[in-house]
Short mmCIF file of C-alpha atoms and ligand atoms in Angstrom, two decimals:
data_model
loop_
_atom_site.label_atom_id
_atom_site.label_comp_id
_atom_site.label_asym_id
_atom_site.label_seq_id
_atom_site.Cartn_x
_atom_site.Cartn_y
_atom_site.Cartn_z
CA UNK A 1 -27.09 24.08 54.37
CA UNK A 2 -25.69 24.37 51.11
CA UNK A 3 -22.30 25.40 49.62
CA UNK A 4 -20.24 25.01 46.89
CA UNK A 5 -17.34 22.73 47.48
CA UNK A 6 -17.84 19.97 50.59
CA UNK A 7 -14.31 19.21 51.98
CA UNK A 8 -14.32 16.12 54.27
CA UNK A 9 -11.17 16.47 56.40
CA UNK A 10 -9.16 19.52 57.67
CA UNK A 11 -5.69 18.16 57.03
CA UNK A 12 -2.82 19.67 54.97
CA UNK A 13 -4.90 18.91 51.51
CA UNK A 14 -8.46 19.88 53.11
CA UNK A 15 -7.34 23.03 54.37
CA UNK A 16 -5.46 24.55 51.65
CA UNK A 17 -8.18 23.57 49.48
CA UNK A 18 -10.41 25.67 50.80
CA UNK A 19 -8.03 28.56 51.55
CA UNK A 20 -7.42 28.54 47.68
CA UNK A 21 -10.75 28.40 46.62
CA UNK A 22 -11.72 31.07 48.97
CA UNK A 23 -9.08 32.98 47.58
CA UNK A 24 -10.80 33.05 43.75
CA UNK A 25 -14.14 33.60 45.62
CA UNK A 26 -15.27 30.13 46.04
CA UNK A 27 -17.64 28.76 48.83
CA UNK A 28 -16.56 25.78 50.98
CA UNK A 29 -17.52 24.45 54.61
CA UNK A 30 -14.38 21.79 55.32
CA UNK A 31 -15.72 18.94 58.09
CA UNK A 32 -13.27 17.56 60.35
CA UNK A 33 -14.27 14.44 62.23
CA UNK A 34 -11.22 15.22 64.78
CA UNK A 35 -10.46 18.19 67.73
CA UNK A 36 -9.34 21.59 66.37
CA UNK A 37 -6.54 20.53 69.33
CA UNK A 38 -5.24 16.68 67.91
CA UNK A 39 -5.01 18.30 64.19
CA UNK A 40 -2.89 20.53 65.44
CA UNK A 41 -1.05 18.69 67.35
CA UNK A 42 -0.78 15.51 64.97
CA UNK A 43 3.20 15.30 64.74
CA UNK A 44 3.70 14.28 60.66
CA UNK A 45 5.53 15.36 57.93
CA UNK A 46 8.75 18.06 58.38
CA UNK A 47 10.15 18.43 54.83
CA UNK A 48 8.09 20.63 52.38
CA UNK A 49 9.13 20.77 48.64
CA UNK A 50 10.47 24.28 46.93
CA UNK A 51 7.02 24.38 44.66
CA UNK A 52 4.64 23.66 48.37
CA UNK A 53 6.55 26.14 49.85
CA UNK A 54 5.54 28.80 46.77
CA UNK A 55 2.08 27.63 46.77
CA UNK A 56 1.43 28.05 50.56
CA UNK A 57 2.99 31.67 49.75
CA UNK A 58 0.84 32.56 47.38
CA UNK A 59 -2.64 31.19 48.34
CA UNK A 60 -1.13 34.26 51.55
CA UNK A 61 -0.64 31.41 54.07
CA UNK A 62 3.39 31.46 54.31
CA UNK A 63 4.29 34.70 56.34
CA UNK A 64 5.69 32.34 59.51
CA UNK A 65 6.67 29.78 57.37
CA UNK A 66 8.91 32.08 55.47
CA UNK A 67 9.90 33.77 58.70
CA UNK A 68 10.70 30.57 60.84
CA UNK A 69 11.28 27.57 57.93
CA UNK A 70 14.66 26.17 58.04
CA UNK A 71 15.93 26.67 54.59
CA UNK A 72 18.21 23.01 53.68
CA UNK A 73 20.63 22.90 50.77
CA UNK A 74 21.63 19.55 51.23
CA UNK A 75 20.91 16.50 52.90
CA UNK A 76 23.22 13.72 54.41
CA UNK A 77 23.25 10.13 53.46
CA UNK A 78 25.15 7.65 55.62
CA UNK A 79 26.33 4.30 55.46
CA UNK A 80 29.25 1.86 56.43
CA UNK A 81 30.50 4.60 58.72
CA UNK A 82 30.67 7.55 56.54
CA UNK A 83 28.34 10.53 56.10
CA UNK A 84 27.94 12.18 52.52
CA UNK A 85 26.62 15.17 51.70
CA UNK A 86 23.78 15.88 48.84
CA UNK A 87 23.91 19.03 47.50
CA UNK A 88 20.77 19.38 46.55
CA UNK A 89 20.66 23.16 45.71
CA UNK A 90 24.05 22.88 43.66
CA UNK A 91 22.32 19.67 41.92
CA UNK A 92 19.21 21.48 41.03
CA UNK A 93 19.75 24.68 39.59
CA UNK A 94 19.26 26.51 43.45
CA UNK A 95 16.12 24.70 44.57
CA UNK A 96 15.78 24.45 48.51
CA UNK A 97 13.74 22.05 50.40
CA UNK A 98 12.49 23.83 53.61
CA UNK A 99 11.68 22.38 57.52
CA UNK A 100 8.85 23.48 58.40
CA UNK A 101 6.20 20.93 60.20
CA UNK A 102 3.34 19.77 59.31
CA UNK A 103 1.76 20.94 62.32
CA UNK A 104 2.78 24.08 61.77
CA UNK A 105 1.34 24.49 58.26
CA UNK A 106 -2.29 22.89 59.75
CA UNK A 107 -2.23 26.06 63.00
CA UNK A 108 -1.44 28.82 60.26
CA UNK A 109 -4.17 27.22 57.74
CA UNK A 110 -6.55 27.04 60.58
CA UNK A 111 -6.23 29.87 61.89
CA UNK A 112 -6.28 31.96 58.89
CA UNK A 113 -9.86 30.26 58.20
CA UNK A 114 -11.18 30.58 61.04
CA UNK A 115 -10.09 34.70 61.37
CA UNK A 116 -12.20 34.98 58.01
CA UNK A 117 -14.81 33.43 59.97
CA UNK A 118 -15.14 30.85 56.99
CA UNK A 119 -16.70 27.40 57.93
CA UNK A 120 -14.67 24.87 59.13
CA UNK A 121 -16.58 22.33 61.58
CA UNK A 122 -14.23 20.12 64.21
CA UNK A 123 -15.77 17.06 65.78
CA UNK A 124 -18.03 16.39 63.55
CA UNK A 125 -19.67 12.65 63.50
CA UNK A 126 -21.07 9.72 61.14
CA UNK A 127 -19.75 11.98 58.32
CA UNK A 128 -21.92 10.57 55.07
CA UNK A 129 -21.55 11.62 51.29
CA UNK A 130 -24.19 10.95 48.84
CA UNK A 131 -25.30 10.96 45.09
CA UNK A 132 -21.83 11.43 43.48
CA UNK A 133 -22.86 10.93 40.52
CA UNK A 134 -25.31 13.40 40.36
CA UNK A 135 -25.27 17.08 40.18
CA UNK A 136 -25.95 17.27 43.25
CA UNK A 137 -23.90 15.93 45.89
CA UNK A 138 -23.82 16.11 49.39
CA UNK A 139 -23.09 15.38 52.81
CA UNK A 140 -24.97 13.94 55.89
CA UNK A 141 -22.86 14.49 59.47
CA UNK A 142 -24.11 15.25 62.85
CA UNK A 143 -22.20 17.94 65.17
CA UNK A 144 -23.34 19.49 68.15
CA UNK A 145 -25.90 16.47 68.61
CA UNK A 146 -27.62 17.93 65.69
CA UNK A 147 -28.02 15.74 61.98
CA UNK A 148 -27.39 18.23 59.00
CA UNK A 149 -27.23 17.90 55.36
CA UNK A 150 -24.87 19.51 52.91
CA UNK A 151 -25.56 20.15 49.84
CA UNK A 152 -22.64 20.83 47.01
CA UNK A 153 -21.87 21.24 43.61
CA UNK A 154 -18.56 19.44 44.34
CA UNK A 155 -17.30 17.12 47.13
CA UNK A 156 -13.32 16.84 47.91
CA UNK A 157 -12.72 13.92 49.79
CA UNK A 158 -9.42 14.93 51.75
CA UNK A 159 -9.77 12.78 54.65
CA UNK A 160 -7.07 10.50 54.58
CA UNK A 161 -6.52 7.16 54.17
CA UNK A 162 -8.77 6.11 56.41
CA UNK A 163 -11.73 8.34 55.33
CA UNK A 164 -15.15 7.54 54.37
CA UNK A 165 -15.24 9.04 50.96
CA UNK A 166 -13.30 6.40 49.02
CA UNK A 167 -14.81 3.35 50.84
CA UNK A 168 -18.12 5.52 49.71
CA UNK A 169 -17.24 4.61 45.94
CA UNK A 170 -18.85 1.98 44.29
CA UNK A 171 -16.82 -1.92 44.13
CA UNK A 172 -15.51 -1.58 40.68
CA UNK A 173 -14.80 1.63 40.38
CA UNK A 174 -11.50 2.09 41.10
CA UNK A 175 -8.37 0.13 41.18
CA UNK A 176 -6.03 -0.04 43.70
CA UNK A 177 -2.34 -0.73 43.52
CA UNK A 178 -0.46 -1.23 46.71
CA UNK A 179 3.00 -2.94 49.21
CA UNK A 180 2.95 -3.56 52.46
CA UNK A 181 6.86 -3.13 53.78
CA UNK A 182 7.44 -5.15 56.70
CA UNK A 183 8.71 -2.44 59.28
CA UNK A 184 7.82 0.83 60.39
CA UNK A 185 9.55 4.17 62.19
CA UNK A 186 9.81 4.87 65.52
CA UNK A 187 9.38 8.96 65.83
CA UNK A 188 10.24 10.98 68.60
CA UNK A 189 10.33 14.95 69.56
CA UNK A 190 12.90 15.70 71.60
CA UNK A 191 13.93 18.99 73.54
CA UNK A 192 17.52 19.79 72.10
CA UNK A 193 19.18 21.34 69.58
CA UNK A 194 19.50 19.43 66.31
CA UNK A 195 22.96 17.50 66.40
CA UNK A 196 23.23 18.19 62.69
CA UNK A 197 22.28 21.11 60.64
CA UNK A 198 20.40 19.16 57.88
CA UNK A 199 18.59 16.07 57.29
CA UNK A 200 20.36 12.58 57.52
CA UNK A 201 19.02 9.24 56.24
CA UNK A 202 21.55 6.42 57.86
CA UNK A 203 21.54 3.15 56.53
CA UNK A 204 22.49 0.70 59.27
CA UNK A 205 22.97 -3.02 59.86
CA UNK A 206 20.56 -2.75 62.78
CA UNK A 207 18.30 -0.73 60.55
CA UNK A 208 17.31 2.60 59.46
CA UNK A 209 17.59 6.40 61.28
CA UNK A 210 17.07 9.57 60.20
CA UNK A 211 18.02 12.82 62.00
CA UNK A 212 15.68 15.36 61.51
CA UNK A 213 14.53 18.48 62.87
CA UNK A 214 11.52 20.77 63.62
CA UNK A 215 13.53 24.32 64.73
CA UNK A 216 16.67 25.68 65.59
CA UNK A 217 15.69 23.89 69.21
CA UNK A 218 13.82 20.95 68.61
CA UNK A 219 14.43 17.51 67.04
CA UNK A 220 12.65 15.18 65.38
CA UNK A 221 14.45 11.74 65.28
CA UNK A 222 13.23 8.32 63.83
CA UNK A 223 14.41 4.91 63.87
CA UNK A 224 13.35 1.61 62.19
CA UNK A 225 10.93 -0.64 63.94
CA UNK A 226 8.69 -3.35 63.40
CA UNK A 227 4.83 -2.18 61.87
CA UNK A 228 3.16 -3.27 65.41
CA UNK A 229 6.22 -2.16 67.45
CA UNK A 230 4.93 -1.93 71.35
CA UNK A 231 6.03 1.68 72.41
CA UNK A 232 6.18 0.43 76.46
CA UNK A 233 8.89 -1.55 75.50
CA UNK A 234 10.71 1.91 74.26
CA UNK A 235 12.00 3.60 77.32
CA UNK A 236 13.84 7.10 76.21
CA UNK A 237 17.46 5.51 77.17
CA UNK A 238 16.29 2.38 74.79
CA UNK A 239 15.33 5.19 72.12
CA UNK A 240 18.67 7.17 72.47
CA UNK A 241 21.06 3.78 72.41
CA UNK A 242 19.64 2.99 69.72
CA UNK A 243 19.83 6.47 67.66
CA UNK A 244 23.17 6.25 69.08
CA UNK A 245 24.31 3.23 67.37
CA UNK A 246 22.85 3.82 64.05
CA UNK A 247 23.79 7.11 63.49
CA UNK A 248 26.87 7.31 65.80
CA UNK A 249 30.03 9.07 63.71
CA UNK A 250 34.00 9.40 64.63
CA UNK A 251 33.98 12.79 65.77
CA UNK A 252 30.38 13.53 65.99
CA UNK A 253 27.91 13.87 68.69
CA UNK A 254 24.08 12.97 69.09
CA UNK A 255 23.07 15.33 71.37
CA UNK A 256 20.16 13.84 73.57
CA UNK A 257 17.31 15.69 75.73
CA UNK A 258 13.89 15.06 76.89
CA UNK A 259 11.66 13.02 74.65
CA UNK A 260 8.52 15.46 74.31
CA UNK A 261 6.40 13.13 71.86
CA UNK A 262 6.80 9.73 70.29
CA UNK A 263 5.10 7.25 67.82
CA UNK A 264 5.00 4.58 65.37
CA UNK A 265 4.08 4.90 61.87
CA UNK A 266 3.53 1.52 59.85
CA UNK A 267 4.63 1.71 56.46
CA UNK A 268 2.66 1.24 52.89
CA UNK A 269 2.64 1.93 49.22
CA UNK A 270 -0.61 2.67 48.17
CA UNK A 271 -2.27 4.69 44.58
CA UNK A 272 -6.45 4.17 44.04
CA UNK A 273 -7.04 5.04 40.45
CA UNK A 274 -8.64 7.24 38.79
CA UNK A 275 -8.74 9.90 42.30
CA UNK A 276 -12.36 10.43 41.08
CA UNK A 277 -15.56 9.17 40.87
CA UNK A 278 -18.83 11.87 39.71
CA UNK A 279 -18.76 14.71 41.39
CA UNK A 280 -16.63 13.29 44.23
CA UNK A 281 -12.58 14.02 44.17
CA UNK A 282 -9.86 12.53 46.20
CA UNK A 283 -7.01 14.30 47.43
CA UNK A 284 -4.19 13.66 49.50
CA UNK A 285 -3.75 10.42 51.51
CA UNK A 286 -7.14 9.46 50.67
CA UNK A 287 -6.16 8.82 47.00
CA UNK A 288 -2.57 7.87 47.63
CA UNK A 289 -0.15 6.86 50.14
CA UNK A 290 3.54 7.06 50.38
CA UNK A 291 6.69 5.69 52.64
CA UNK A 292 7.81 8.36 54.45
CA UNK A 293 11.31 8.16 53.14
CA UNK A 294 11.41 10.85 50.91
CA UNK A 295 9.20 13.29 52.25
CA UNK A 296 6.69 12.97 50.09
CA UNK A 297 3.08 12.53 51.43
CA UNK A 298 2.72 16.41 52.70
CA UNK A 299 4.04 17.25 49.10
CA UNK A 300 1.62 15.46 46.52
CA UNK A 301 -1.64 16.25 49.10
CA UNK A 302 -0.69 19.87 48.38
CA UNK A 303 -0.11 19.60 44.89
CA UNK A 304 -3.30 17.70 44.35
CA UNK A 305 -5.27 20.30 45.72
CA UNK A 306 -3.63 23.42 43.71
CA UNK A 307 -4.32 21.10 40.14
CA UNK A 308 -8.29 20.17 41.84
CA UNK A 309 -8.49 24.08 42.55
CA UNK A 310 -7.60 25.12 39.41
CA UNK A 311 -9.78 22.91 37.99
CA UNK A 312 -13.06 23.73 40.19
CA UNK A 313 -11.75 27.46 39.45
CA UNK A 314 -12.10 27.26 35.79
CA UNK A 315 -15.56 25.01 35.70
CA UNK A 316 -16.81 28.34 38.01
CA UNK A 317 -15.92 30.47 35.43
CA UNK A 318 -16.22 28.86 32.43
CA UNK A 319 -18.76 25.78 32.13
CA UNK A 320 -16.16 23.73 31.08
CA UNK A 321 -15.37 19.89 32.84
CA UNK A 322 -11.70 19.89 30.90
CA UNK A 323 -9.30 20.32 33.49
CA UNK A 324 -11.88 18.15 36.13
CA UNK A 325 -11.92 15.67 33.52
CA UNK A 326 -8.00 15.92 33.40
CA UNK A 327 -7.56 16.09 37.10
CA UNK A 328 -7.00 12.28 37.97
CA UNK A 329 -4.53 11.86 35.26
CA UNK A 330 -2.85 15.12 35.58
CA UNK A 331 -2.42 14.17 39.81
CA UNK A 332 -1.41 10.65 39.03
CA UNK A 333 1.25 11.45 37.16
CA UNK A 334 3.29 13.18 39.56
CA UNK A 335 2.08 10.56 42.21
CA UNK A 336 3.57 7.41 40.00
CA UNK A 337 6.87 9.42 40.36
CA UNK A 338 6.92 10.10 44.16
CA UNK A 339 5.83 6.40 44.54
CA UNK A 340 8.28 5.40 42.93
CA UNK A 341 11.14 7.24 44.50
CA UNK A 342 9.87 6.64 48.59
CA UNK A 343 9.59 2.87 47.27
CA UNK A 344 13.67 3.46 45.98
CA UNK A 345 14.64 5.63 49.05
CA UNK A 346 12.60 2.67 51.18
CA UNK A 347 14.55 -0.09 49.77
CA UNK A 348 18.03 1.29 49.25
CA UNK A 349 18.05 2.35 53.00
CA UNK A 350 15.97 -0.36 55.24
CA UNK A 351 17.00 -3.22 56.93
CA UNK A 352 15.05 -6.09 54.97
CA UNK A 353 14.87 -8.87 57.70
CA UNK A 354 14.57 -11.62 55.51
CA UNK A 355 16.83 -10.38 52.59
CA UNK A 356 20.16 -11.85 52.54
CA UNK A 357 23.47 -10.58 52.17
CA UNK A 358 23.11 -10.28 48.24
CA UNK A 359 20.38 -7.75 49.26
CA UNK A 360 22.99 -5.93 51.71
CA UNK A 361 25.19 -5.62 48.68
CA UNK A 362 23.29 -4.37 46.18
CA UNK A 363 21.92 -1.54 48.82
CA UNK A 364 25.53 -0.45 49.72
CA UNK A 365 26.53 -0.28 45.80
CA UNK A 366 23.51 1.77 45.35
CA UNK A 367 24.22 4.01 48.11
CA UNK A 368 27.99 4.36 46.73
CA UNK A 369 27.07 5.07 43.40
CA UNK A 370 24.56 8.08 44.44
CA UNK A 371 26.93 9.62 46.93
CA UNK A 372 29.87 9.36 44.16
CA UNK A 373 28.33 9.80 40.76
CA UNK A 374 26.95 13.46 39.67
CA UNK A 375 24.23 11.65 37.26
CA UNK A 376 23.15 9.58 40.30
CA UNK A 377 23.15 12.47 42.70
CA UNK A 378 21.13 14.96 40.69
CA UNK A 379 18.86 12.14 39.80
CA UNK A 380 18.12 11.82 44.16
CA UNK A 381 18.34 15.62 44.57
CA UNK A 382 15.53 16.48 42.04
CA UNK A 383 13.33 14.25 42.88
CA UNK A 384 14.17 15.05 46.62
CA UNK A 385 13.80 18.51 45.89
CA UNK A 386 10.11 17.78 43.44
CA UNK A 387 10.13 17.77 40.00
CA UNK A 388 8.86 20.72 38.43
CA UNK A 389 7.67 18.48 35.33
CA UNK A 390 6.60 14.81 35.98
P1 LIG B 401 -4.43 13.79 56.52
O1 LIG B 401 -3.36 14.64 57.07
O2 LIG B 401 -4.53 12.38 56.98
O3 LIG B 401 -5.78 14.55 56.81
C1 LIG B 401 -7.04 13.92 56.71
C2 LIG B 401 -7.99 14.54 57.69
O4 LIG B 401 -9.27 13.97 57.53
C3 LIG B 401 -7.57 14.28 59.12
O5 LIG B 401 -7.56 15.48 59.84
C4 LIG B 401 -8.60 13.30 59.63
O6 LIG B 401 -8.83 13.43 61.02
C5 LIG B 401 -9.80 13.69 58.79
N1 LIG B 401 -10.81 12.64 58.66
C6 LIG B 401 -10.62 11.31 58.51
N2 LIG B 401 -11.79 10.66 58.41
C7 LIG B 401 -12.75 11.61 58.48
C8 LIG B 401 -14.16 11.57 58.45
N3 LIG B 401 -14.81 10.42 58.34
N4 LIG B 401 -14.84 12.71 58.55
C9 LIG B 401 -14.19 13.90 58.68
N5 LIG B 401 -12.84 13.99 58.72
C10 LIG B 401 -12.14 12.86 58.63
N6 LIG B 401 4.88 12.27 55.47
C11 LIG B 401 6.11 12.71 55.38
O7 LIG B 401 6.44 13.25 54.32
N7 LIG B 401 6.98 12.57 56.43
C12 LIG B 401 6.60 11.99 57.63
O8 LIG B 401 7.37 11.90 58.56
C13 LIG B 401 5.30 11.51 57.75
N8 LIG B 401 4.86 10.94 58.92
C14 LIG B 401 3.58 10.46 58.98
C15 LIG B 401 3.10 9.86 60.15
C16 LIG B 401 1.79 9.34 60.23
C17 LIG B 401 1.30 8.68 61.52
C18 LIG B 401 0.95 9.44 59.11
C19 LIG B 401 -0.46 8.88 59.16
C20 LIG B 401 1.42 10.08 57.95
C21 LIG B 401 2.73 10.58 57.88
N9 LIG B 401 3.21 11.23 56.71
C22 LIG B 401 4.47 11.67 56.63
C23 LIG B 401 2.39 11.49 55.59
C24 LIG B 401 1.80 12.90 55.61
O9 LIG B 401 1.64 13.32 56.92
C25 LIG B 401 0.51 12.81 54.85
O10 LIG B 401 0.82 12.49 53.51
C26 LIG B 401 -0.33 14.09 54.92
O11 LIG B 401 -0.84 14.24 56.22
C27 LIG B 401 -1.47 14.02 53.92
O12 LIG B 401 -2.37 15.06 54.14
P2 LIG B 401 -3.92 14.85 53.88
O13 LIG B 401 -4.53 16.15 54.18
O14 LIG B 401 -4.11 14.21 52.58
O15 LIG B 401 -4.37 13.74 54.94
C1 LIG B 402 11.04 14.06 58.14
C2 LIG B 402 10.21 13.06 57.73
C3 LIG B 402 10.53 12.34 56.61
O1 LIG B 402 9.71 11.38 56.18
C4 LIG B 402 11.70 12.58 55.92
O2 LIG B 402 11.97 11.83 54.84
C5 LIG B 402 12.54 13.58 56.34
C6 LIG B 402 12.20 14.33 57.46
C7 LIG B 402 10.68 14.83 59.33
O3 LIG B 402 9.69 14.46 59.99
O4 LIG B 402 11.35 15.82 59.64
#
């Protein structure tokens, strides 16, 4: 078999890879080591940025994303009893954020791949890439029983953080840069109406909850927890007291219903530098990984792969390596920025279990000065929102 591009992993970055590449007329097969079922069922990220939103549109994969996406102008930030409202639109010259899962963007990208009848290989095993730093890559997998070999001009690794293709790059090669936070979230789906009609991030004394949502029907509710947090010791009356008490208003109601899904996500910092080694390019969580509080992981995966596209794009056409050569730098850039803002959004609004009340303090001045201060608030809101120019 041979192709042009190998993608390893048909996740948000994987799969819009090779939906833009296809769109300039370049070959990819994208190898998925998981059920075309879990992917799309893998409940993730809900928040995409203004600029994801426009790229999804344009590479012709937004049509029920634009039709059922829940535009948000604001977002809520609550602490020491009070709710405030971000305006993020006001703050940002009109930029929106929209909710619209993750889930949903992997079932549209999937399914407008395989309608092409473009390769895209699910269950796939013992996934192997080779000579990266020679012309000619490729990849050993099995599927179907079978062992093949691909070979590329170009491999994408796009399989996550726990992929093969960055462990597959030699010691000394890259450098890694990373936190540990000691917590994690406790996610749930539940069956009812969102109690709010935009995002809120509560900062609590018994620690973290945000209130998010999924449609006009469905929410999508998280709290704080520990990393290893045992979910049999989280009945759905445990989960609701709790979301109760942390995000619990005068005057407001946290409507409850059936818990459909649940989860928990530990929490890291992570950036491996350069995203590149030969012919082999990271993208997405297998390059970088963010806190969730922000909403930034979904975000720089897709805006990797629209800078690696354009780059593969203009090497096709032109023989030249400059923007390839430029990719690492030009993605890392933008990922510094979103690291640092889920590490600020992390700290400001956790429960730190061994920080003391000088730690409390400085959290609830922060939190003060964003919700009253216009520099401070447009500061949140356009990074919130993704900075056009990192
Ligand atoms: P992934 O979505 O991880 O996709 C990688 C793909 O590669 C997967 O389909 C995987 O099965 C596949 N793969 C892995 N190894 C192999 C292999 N050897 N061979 C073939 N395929 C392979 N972000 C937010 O903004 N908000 C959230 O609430 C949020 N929640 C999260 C919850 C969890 C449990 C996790 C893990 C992440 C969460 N994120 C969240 C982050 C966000 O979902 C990720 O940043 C986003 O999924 C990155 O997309 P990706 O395509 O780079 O990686
Ligand atoms: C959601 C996830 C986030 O990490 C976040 O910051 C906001 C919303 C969500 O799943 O809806």
């Amino acid at each position: 078999m041979r192709t042009q591009v190998g993608i390893v992993g048909a996740g948000p970055a994987g799969l819009t890879l090779a939906q833009l590449l296809h769109r300039q007329g370049i070959e990819s097969v994208v190898l998925e080591n998981r059920s075309r079922e879990y992917v799309e069922h893998r409940v993730r990220a809900g928040v995409l940025e203004q600029g994801t939103v426009d790229l999804l549109v344009e590479a012709g994969i937004g049509e029920r994303l634009q039709r059922e996406g829940l535009v948000h102008h604001g977002i809520g930030i609550q602490f020491d009893g009070e709710r405030h409202r971000i305006p993020l639109s006001e703050l940002t010259d009109g930029r929106t954020i929209v909710v619209y899962g993750q889930t949903e963007v992997v079932r549209d990208l999937v399914r407008a791949r395989l309608a092409e009848g473009l390769p895209l290989l699910f269950e796939v095993a013992d996934v192997r890439v080779h000579d990266l730093d020679t012309d000619r890559p490729g990849i050993r997998f099995t599927h179907d029983g079978a062992e093949h070999a691909l070979a590329c001009d170009v491999v994408a690794g796009c399989d996550g953080y726990h992929g093969v293709c960055r462990p597959s790059i030699p010691a000394g090669v890259i450098s890694e840069f990373s936190r540990e936070y000691p917590f994690g979230w406790l996610g749930i789906l539940a069956d009812v109406a969102p109690s709010n009609d935009e995002v809120v991030y509560a900062h609590n004394e018994r620690g973290f909850a945000l209130l998010s949502m999924r449609s006009l029907e469905l929410s999508r509710l998280y709290v704080q927890c520990r990393p290893d947090e045992d979910l049999a010791e989280w009945p759905d009356d445990r989960i609701w007291e709790e979301l109760q008490l942390r995000l619990g208003l005068e005057g407001w109601t946290l409507h409850e219903g059936p818990v459909l899904e649940r989860g928990v996500t530990g929490m890291r910092s992570y950036v491996a530098e350069p995203m590149r080694y030969g012919r082999l390019f990271l993208a997405g969580d297998a390059a970088h990984i963010v806190p969730p509080t922000g909403a930034k992981g979904l975000n720089l995966a897709i805006h990797d792969v629209r800078v690696l596209a354009e780059a593969i794009v203009a090497w096709y056409r032109t023989g030249s390596t400059t923007l390839l050569d430029a990719y690492s730098d030009a993605c890392l850039r933008r990922v510094w920025r979103a690291e640092h803002f889920s590490w600020w959004m992390t700290s400001m609004l956790h429960r730190l279990e061994h920080d003391d009340d000088f730690g409390l303090k400085l959290q609830l001045s922060q939190l003060r000065y964003v919700t009253s201060s216009h520099a401070a608030a447009v500061s949140l809101a356009e990074n919130y929102v993704g900075l056009e120019r990192v």
